[in-house]
Structure formats: structure tokens, C-alpha cells
CSV table of C-alpha atoms and ligand atoms in Angstrom, one decimal:
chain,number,residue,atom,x,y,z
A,19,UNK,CA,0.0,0.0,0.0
A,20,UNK,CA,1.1,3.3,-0.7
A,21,UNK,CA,1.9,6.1,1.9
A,22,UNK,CA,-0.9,8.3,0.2
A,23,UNK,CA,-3.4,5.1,0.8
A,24,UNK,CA,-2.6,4.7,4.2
A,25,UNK,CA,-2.7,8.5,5.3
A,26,UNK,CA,-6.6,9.0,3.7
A,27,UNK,CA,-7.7,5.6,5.2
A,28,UNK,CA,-6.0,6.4,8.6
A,29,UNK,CA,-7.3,9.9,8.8
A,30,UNK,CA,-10.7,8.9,7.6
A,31,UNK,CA,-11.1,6.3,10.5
A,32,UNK,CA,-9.9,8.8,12.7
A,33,UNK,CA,-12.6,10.8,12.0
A,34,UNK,CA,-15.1,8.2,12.4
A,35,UNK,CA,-13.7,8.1,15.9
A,36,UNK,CA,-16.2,8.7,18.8
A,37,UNK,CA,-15.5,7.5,21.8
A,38,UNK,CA,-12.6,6.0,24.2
A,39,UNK,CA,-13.1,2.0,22.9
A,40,UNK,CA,-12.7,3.8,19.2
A,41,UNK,CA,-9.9,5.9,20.2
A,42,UNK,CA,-8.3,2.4,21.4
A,43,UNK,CA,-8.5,0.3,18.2
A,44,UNK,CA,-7.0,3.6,16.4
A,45,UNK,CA,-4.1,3.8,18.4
A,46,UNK,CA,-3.6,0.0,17.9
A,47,UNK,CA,-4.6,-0.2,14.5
A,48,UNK,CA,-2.0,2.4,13.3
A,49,UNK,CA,0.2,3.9,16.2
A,50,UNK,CA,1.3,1.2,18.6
A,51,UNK,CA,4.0,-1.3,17.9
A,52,UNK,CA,2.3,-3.7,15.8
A,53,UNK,CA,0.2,-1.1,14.2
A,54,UNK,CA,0.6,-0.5,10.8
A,55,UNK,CA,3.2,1.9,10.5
A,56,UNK,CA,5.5,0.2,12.6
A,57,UNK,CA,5.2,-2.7,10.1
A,58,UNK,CA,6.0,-0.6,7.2
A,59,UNK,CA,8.7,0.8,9.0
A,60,UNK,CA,10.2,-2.5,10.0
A,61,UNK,CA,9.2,-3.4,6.4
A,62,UNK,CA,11.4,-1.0,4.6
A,63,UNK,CA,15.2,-2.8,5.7
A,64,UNK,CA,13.8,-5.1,2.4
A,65,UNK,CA,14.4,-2.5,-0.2
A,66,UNK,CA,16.9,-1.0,-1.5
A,67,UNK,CA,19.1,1.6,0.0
A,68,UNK,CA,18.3,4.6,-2.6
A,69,UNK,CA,14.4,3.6,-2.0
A,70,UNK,CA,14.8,3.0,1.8
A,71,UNK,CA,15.9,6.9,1.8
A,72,UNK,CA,13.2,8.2,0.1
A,73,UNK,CA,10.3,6.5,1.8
A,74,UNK,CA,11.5,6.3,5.3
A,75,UNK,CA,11.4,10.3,5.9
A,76,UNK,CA,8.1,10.4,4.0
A,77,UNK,CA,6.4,7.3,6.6
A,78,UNK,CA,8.1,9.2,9.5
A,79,UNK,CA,6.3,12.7,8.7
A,80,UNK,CA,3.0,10.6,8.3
A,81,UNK,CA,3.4,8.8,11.5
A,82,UNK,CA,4.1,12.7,13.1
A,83,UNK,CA,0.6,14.0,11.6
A,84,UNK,CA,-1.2,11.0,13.0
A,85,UNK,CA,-0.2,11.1,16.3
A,86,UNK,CA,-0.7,15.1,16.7
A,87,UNK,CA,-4.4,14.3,14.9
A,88,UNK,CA,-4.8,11.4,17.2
A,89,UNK,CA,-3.5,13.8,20.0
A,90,UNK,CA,-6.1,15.8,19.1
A,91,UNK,CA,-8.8,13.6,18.6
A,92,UNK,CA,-8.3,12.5,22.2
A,93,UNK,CA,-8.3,15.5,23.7
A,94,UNK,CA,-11.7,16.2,22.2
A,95,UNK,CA,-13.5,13.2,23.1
A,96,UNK,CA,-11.9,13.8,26.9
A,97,UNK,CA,-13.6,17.2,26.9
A,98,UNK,CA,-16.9,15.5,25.5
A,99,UNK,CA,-16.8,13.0,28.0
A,100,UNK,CA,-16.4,15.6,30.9
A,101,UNK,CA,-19.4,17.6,29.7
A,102,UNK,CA,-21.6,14.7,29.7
A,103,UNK,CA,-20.8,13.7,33.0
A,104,UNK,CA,-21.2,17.8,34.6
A,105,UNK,CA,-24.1,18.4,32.9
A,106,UNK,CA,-25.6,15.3,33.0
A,107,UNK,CA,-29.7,15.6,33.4
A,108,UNK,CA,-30.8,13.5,36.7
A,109,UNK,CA,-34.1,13.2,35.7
A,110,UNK,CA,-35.9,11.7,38.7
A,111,UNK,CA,-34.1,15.2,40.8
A,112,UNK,CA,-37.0,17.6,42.2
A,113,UNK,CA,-37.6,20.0,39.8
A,114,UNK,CA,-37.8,23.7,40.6
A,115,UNK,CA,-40.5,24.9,42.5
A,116,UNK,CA,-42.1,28.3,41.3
A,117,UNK,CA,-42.5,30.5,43.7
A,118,UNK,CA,-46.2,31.2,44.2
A,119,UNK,CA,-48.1,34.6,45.0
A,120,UNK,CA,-50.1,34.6,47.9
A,121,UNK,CA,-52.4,37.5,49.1
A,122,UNK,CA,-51.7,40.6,51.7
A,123,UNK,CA,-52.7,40.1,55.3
A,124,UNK,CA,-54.9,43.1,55.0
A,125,UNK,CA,-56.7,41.4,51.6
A,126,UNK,CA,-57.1,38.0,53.5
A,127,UNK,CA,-58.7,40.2,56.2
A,128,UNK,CA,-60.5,42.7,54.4
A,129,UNK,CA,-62.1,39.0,52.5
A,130,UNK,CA,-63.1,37.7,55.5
A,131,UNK,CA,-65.0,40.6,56.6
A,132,UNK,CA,-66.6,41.2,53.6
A,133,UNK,CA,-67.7,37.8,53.3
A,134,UNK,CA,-69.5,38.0,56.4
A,135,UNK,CA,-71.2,41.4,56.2
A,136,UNK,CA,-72.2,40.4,52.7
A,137,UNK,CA,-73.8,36.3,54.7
A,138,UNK,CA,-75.7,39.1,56.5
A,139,UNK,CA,-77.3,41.1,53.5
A,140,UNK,CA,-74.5,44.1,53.0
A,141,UNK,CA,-73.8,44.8,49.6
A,142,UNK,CA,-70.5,46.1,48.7
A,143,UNK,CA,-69.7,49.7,47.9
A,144,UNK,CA,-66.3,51.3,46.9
A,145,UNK,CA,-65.6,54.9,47.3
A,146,UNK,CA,-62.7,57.3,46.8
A,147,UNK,CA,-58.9,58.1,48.1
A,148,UNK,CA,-59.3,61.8,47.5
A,149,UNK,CA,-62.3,63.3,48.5
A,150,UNK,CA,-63.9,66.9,48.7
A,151,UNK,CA,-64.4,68.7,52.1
A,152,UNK,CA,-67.8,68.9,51.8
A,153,UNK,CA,-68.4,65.0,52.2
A,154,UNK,CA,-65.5,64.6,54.1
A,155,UNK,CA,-66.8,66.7,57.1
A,156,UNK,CA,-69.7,69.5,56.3
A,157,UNK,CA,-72.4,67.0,54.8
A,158,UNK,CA,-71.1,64.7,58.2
A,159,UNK,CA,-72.2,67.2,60.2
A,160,UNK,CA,-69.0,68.0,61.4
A,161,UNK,CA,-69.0,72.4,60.1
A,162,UNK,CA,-66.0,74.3,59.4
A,163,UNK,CA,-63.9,75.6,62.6
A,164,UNK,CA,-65.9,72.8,64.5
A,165,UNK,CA,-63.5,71.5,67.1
A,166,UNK,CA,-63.8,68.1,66.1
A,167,UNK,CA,-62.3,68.3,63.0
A,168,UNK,CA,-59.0,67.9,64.6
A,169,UNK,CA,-60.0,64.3,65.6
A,170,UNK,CA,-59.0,63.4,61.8
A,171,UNK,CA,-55.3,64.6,61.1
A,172,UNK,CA,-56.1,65.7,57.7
A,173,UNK,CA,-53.8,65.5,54.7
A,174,UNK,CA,-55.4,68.8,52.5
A,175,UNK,CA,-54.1,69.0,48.8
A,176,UNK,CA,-53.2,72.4,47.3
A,177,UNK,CA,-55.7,72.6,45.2
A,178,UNK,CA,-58.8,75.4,44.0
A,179,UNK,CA,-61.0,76.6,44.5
A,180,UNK,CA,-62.8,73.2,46.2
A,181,UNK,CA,-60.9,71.7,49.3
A,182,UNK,CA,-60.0,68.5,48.3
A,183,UNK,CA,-58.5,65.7,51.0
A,184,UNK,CA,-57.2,62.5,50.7
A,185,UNK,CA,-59.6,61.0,52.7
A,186,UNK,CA,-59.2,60.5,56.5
A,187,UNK,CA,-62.1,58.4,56.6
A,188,UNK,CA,-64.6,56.4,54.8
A,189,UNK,CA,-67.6,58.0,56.5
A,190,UNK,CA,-67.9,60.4,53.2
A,191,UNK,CA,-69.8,57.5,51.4
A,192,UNK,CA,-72.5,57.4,54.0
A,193,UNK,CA,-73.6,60.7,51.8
A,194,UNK,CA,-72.3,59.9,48.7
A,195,UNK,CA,-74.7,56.6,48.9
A,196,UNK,CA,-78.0,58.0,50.1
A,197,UNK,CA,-78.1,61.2,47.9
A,198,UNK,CA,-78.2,58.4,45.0
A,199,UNK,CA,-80.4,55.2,46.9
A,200,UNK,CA,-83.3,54.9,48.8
A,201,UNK,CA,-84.0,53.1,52.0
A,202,UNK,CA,-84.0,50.1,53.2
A,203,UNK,CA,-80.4,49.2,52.3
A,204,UNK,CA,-77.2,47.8,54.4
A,205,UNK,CA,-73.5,48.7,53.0
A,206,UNK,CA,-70.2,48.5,53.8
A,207,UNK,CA,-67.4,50.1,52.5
A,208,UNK,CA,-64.0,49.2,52.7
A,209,UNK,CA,-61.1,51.6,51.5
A,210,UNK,CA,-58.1,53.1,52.4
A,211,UNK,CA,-57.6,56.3,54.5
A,212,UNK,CA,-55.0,58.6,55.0
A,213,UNK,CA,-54.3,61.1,57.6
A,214,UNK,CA,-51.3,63.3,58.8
A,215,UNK,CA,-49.8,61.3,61.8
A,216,UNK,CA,-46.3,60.5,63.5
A,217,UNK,CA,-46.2,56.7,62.7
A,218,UNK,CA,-45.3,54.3,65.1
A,219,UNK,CA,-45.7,50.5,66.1
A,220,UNK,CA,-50.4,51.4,66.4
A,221,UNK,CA,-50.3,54.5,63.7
A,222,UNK,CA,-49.8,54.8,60.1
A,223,UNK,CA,-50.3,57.4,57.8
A,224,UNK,CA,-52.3,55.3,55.1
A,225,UNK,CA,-54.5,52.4,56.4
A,226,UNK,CA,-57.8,50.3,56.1
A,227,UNK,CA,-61.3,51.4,56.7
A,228,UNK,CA,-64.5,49.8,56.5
A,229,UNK,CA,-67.6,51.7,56.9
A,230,UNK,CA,-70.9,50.1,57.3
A,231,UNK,CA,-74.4,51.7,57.0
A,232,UNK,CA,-77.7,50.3,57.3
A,233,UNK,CA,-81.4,52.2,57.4
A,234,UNK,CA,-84.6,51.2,57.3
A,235,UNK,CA,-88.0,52.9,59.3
A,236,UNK,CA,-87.2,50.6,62.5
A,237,UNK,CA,-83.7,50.2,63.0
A,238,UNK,CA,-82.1,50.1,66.9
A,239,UNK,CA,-79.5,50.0,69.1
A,240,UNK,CA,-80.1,46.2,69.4
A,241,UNK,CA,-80.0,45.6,65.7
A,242,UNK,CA,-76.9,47.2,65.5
A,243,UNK,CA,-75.2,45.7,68.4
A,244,UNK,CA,-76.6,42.0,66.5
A,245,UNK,CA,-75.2,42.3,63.5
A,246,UNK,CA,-71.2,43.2,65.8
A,247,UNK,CA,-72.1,40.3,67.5
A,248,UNK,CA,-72.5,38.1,65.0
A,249,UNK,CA,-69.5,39.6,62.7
A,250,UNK,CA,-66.9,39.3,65.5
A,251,UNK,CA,-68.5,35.4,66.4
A,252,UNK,CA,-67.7,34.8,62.7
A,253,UNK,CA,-64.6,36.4,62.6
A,254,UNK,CA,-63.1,35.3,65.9
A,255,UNK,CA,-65.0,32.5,67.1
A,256,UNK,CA,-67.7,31.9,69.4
A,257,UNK,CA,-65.6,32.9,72.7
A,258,UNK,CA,-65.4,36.4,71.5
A,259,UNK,CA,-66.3,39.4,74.0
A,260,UNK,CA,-67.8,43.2,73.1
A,261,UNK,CA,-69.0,45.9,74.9
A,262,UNK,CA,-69.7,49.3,74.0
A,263,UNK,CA,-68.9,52.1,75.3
A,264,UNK,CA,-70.6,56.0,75.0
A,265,UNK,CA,-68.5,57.9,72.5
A,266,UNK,CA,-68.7,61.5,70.3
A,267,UNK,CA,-68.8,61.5,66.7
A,268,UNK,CA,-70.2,64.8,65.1
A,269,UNK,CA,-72.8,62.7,62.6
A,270,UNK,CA,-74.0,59.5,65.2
A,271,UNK,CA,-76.5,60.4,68.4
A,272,UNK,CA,-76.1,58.9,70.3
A,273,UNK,CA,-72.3,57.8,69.5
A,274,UNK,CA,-70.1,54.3,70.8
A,275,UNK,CA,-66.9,52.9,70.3
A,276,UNK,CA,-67.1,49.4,70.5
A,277,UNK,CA,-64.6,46.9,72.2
A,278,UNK,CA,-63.4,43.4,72.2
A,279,UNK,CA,-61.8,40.8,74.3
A,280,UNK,CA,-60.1,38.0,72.0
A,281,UNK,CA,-59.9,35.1,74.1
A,282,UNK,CA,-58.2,32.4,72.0
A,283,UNK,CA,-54.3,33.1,71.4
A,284,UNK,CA,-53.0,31.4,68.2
A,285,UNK,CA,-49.7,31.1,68.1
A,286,UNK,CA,-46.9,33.5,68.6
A,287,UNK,CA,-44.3,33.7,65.6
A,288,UNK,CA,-41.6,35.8,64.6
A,289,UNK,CA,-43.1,39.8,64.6
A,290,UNK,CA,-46.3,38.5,66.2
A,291,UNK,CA,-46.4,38.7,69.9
A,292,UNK,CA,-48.1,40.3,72.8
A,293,UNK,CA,-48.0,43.8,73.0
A,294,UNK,CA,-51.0,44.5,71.1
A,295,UNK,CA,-52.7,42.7,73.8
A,296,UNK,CA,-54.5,39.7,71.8
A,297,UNK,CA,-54.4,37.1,74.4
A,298,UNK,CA,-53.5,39.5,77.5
A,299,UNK,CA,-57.3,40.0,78.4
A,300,UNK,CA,-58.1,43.7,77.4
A,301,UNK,CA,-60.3,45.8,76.0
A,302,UNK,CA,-59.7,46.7,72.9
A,303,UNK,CA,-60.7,49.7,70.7
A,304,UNK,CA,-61.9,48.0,66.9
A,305,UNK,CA,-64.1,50.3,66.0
A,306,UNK,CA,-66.4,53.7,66.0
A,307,UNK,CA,-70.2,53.9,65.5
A,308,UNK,CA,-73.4,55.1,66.2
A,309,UNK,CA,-77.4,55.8,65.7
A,310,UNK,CA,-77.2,58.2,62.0
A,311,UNK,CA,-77.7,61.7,62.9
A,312,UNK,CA,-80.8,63.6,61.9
A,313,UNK,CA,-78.8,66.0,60.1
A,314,UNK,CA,-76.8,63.6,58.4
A,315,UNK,CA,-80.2,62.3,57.0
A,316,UNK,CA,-81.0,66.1,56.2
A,317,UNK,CA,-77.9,66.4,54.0
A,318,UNK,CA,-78.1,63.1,51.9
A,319,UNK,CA,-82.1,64.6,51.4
A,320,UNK,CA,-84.1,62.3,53.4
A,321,UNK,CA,-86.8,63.1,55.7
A,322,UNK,CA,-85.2,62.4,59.2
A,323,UNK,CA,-88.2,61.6,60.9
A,324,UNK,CA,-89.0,58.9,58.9
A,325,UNK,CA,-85.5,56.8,58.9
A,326,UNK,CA,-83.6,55.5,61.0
A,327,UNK,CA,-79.6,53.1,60.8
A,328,UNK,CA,-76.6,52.6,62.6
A,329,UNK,CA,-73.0,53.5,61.1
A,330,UNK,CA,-69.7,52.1,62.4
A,331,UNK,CA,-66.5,52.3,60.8
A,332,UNK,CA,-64.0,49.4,61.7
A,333,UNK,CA,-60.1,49.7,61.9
A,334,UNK,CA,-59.3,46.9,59.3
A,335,UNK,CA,-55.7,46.9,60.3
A,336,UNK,CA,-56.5,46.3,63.7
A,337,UNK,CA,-58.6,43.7,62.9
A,338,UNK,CA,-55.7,42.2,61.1
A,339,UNK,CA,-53.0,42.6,63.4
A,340,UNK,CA,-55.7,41.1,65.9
A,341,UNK,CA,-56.2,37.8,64.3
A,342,UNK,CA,-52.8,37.5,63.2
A,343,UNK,CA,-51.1,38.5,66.1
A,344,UNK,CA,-49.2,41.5,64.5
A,345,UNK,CA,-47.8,43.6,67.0
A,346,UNK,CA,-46.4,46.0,65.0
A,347,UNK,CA,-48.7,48.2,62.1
A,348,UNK,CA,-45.6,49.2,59.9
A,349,UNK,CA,-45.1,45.9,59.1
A,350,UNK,CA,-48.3,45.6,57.1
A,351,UNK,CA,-47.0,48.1,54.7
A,352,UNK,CA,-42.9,47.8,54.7
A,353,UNK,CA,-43.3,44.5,52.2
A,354,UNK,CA,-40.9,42.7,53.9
A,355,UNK,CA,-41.2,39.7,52.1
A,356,UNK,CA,-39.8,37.4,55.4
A,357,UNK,CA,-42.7,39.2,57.0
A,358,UNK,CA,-45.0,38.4,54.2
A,359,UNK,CA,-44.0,35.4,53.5
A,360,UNK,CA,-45.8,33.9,56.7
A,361,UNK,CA,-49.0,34.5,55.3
B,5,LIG,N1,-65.4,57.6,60.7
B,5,LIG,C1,-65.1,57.4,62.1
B,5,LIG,C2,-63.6,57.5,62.3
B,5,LIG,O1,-62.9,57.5,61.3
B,5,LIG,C3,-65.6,56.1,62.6
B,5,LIG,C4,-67.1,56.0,62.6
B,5,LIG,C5,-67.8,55.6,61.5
B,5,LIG,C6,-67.8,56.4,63.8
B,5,LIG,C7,-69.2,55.5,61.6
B,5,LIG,C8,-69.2,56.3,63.8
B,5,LIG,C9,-69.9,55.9,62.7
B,5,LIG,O2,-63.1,57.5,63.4
């Protein structure tokens, strides 16, 4: 065979090679000392000394460029091989969980509620951050330069002529409702407020609100205190105390704030605790209300002789930081997701 023969054969198997077993039988076939070029090279002391110069240089430059292309070949394969074994695909591994959304403390609370008030015939009403000053206090009974405006910290925009606020309340839609509906009805509102307050571990500037409002020719004191009854049963469980106590608000007469005692304690965890008092026993502030005022009546256009509903407005962060043992209000709004995470 001729040393152009062997070199195309050679370097065509070579390229045929995949794997370490192939890489092998090469290396035997051609390079080791019974491979073929040895042979040729022990082959050549038969021929003639003018022949024996020609060819022997030529077979020693072949047998050079195969063993730098096997050289090369076997470096190749060893990278393949180490790929294939870093990379490899396990595939009975867990696979990668997605993290999932989950909703705020203050939705899963604000749900609850609603879905109770609305098991008890409220429907539910939305209303507006910014409001006018006219529904925000006047039209609440509550006139300009009246002392108890300063109750609600007020956050006034710059603008004019009309007084605009964001609101510090939700008791605006009281109005806004019954200028456009006739009795009997029962809403609730829920929204967020906003006033101008120092924040600490019980205040925020922006928090939840949920207003409730029911008329009707008979309504009383006892309906009212019912339907708290049976929200906080619901929401709390069975064990659940309130009481109410007498209270002002310009647009109720008479006026309460109403209070509870959370018996049951569910377990402390990181950020949850005591100090709001959950489990300690005592009395707690949840929420403001009251028999309508006549001249609250008078401003949405109904004749106040003829009606007559309760109004509360509950503190839905409260609630929250109540059920979940939250001692601390900035937390519901700082989106700390190890925080948020618990939920
Ligand atoms: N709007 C009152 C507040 O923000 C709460 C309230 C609502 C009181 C309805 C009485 C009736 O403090």
C-alpha cells in the first residue's frame, strides 16, 4: 500500500472516531508497535538503499501527523466525556418549584369581613382616596372651625377653588350613597384612609377602613349591636367578647366605640407577639359607631323623621394585626417579604 493510501484511510477512521473504545482500536490499528506503520517501517530494511531513503522520511512525517491528529482527537473526546458527566440531566431530581403569589394580610382580612357582612345582607360599595371637604366633614355634620375636625389629622391638597383631602375616613360615602339610593339598604365600605400622623408601632399614615351603614324605618341599638355580635363570632369564634362604650362623633346620636376581648391566642411567631394585647385580656378599641344623625339624613335629602340606621367604621388593620397576632402596624406596609411570607 502506498503512503498516500494509508494516510486518507487512517485519517478517515480517525474521523469516524467517537468515543474512548474507538480511540483504542486507532491507536492499535495504526500507532502502537504492531500497528501499521511500525510494520511498514520495519518493512522498509527489504528494499533497496536509494528507496529505503526516500520512503522512510516520508512514513516518519505521516506517523508525526497522525499522532498530533490522534493527539487531538483524544483530547476532544476527553472534553466531550467531561461535559456529559457535569451536565448530566438526573431526571428523577425535584424540579424547581415556582415560587407562588399569595395575598396581603390586609386582603385576606378585608375578604373575610366582607364575606361576612355580605352572609348578612351588606352589599358592597367602593368609594374614593381623595375626597372633597364637603363629604369629608360638612355634609357629616362636622361644620368648618368645629373642634372636632381635629380628631381626623387631615392630609389637605393644594388645590382650588374646592378643598379636596385625601380621605381621612370612609364616612364620606355614607352621603355619597344616600343622595343616589333609597331606603332600606345595608353597606359596607372598605377603603383606604389617610391622615397626617407621626407613625409608630399602632399609627400609620395610610390604612384600612370599612364603613358600614344600614337604614330602614325601625332600625335600633339592638339591631346594631346583633349584627357586631355576630361579625366578631364569625370572625373570631364563638368565645369572642364586646362591649360598647358611650363615645362622640359629630354625625351619630347617640355615638359608641365598641370593644373586644379576643380570648383564644394562636400562636406566637416571629413579629407576632403580645404587646397589642390579643391574648393578655383587654379591651380593645376595633371600632367607632353610632345611631345616623338627623342632620346627616337632612344632607343626603331624606326626611329624618322617617328613617332611622346605625353606622360604624371598623379599623381593618387592627382587625388584622388582631387575628394575626401583629404587634407592629408598619409591618403591614414595609413589604418585607420574610414578614410576608408567613402569610
Ligand atoms: N369615621 C369614624 C372614624 O374614622 C368612625 C365612625 C364611623 C364612627 C361611623 C361612627 C360611625 O373615626
Amino acid at each position: 500500500m502506498n503512503i498516500k493510501e494509508l494516510k486518507d484511510k487512517a485519517f478517515k477512521e480517525l474521523a469516524n472516531v467517537k468515543n474512548s473504545a474507538d480511540l483504542e482500536n486507532f491507536k492499535n490499528k495504526y500507532l502502537s508497535r504492531n500497528g501499521e506503520i511500525s510494520s511498514i517501517l520495519r518493512s522498509l530494511k527489504d528494499l533497496p538503499i536509494n528507496e529505503r531513503k526516500k520512503i522512510g522520511p516520508e512514513v516518519n512525517q505521516l506517523r508525526v501527523e497522525i499522532q498530533g491528529a490522534f493527539e487531538n482527537k483524544r483530547k476532544n473526546i476527553q472534553t466531550t466525556n467531561y461535559k456529559l458527566q457535569t451536565t448530566q440531566l438526573d431526571i428523577t431530581a425535584p424540579g424547581i418549584k415556582i415560587p407562588h403569589g399569595h395575598l396581603h394580610p390586609i386582603t385576606l382580612t378585608l375578604r373575610k369581613i366582607e364575606e361576612i357582612f355580605q352572609s348578612m345582607g351588606f352589599k358592597i360599595i367602593e368609594g374614593f382616596d381623595i375626597e372633597t371637604e364637603y363629604y369629608s366633614f360638612d355634609a357629616l355634620n362636622i361644620p368648618q372651625n368645629h373642634p372636632a375636625r381635629d380628631a381626623w389629622n387631615t392630609f389637605w391638597l393644594k388645590t382650588k377653588p374646592e378643598k379636596l383631602v385625601l380621605r381621612p375616613h370612609t364616612s364620606p360615602m355614607q352621603i355619597r350613597f344616600m343622595e343616589k339610593n333609597n331606603p332600606p339598604f345595608r353597606i359596607i365600605v372598605p377603603g383606604r384612609c389617610f391622615r397626617y400622623e407621626a407613625t409608630d408601632a399602632s399609627h400609620s399614615h395610610t390604612f384600612y377602613q370599612l364603613e358600614g351603614l344600614m337604614v330602614d324605618r325601625h332600625i335600633s341599638i339592638a339591631n346594631f349591636k346583633a349584627v357586631i355580635e355576630q361579625f366578631l363570632k364569625k370572625l373570631f369564634g364563638e368565645d369572642v367578647k364586646m362591649r360598647m362604650r358611650p363615645s362622640y362623633y359629630p354625625f351619630v346620636e347617640p355615638g359608641f366605640d365598641i370593644e373586644m376581648k379576643y380570648p383564644a391566642s394562636p400562636p406566637a411567631s416571629p413579629n407576632r407577639g403580645e404587646s397589642l394585647g390579643g391574648s393578655s385580656g383587654k379591651w380593645l378599641e376595633i371600632m367607632g359607631a353610632g345611631m345616623v344623625h338627623p342632620n346627616v339624613f337632612k344632607y343626603s335629602g331624606y326626611v329624618p323623621d322617617e328613617w332611622q340606621g346605625f353606622a360604624f367604621g371598623i379599623g381593618i388593620d387592627r382587625i388584622a394585626m388582631l387575628k394575626y397576632k401583629i404587634n407592629d402596624i408598619r409591618l403591614l406596609y414595609s413589604n418585607d417579604l420574610k414578614f410576608l411570607n408567613q402569610f
